[in-house]
C-alpha positions in Angstrom: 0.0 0.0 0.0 1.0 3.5 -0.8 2.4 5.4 2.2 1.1 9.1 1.6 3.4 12.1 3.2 1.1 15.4 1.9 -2.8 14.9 1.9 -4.9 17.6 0.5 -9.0 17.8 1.6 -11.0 20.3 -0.4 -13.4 21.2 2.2 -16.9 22.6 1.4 -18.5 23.0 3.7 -20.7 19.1 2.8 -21.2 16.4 4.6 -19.3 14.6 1.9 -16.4 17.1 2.5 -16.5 16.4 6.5 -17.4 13.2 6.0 -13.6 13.4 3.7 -12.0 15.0 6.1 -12.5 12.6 8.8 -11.5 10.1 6.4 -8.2 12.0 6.1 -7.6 12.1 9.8 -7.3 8.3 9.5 -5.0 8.3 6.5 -2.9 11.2 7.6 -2.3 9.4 11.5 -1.9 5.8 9.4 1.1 7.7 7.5 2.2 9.9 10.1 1.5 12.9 7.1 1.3 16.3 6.9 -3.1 17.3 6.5 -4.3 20.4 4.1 -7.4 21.4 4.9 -8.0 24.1 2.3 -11.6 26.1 1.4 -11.6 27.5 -1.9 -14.2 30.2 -2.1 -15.5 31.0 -5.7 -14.0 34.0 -6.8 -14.3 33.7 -10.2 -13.1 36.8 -13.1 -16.4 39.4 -13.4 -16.1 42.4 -15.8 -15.2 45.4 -14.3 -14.0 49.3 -15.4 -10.3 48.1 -15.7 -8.7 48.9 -19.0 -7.8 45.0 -19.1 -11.5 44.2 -19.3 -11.9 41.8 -16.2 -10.5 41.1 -13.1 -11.4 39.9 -9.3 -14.2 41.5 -7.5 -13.5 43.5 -4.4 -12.3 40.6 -2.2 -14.3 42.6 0.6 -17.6 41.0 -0.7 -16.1 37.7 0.1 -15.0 38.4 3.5 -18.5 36.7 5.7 -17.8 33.6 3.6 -13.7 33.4 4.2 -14.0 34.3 7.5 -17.0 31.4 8.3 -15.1 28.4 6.5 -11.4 30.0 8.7 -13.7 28.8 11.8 -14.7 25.3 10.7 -11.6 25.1 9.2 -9.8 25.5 13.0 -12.2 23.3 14.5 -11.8 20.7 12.2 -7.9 21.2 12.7 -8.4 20.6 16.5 -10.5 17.3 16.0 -7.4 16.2 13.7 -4.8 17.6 16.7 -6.9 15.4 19.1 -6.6 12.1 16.7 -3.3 12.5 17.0 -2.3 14.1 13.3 0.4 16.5 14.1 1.1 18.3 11.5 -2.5 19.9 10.1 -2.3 23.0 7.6 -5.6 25.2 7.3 -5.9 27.9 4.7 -8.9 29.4 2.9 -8.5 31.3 -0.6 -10.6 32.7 -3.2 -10.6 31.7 -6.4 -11.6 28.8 -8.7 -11.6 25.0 -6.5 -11.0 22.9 -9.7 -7.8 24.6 -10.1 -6.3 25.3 -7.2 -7.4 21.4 -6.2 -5.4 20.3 -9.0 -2.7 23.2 -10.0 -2.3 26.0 -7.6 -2.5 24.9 -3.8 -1.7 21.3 -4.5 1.7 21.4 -6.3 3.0 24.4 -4.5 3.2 21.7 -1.8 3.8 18.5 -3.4 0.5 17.2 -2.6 0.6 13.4 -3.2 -3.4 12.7 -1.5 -6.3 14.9 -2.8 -9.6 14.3 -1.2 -12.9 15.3 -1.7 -16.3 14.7 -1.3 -18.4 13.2 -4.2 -21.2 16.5 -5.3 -25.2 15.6 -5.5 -25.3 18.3 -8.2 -28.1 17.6 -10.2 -27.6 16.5 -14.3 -28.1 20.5 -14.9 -26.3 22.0 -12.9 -23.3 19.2 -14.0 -23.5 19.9 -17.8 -23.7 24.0 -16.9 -20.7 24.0 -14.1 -19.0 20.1 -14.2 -18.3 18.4 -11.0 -15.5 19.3 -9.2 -14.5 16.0 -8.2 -14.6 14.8 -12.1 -12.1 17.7 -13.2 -10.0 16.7 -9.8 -9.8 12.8 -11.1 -9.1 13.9 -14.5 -6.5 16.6 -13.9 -4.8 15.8 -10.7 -1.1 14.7 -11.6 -1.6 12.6 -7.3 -3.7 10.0 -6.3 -7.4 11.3 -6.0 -9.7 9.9 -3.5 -13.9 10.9 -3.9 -15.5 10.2 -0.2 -19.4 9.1 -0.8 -19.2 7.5 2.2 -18.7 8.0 6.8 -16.4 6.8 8.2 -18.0 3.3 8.3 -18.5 2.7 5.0 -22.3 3.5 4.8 -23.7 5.3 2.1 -24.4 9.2 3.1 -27.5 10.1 3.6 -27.4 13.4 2.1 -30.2 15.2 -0.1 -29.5 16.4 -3.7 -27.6 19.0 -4.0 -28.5 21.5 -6.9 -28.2 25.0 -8.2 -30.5 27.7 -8.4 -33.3 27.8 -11.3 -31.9 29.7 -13.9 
């Protein structure tokens, strides 16, 4: 069996994402690695005045949502602490999750694990936005591991997720 040193959750506030997270705590104290737990908030380019054309919003409008996902972020680091994982990175950006899962975050530092909870996005919202865990297993140059599961094995109970009507 692989022994994994760098192991990367994208955490999303889901119960598939906690329900991956816990899941890491297991691997990362198996393989005595170093845990990532890193919240991507979508920041994507919107027009604006600039003479470029586009650019990033006014991060300030993203401030409730960084600062919400920084405190379950440090909880969830303490529930790792207390498993006994003793080295547990948080960090919480804004930008686009399907590439800083697979380009940005996780080869600046030589992630080898990327985990992340499976989306109940509907067929919709898939074909309008793709599933982030698809464009993770297809793009990830690591391992990639897609939780649908707790932490015994038992299908998640978890309703649909899906997007507004448009």
């Amino acid at each position: 069996m692989s022994e994994y040193k760098n192991l990367l959750v994208g955490v999303d506030g889901s119960e598939q994402s906690k329900m991956a997270v816990q899941k890491s705590i297991d691997i990362a104290k198996r393989n005595n690695a170093k845990l990532h737990l890193l919240s991507i908030v979508n920041g994507e380019r919107y027009p604006n005045t600039s003479t470029v054309g586009y650019g990033f919003v006014d991060r300030d409008i993203y401030k409730k949502a960084t600062d919400e996902m920084t405190k379950e972020l440090a909880e969830m680091k303490k529930k790792a602490e207390a498993a006994g994982v003793s080295d547990v990175v948080t960090d919480v950006k804004i930008g686009n999750a399907k590439m800083e899962l697979t380009e940005g975050y996780a080869k600046e530092h030589d992630v080898d694990l990327i985990l992340v909870g499976a989306t109940g996005l509907n067929m919709i919202g898939r074909m309008i936005v793709g599933s982030t865990a698809a464009y993770v297993i297809r793009q990830a140059d690591c391992d990639v591991m897609v939780i649908k599961t707790d932490e015994n094995n038992k299908k998640l109970n978890v309703k649909m997720e899906s997007y507004p009507e448009i």
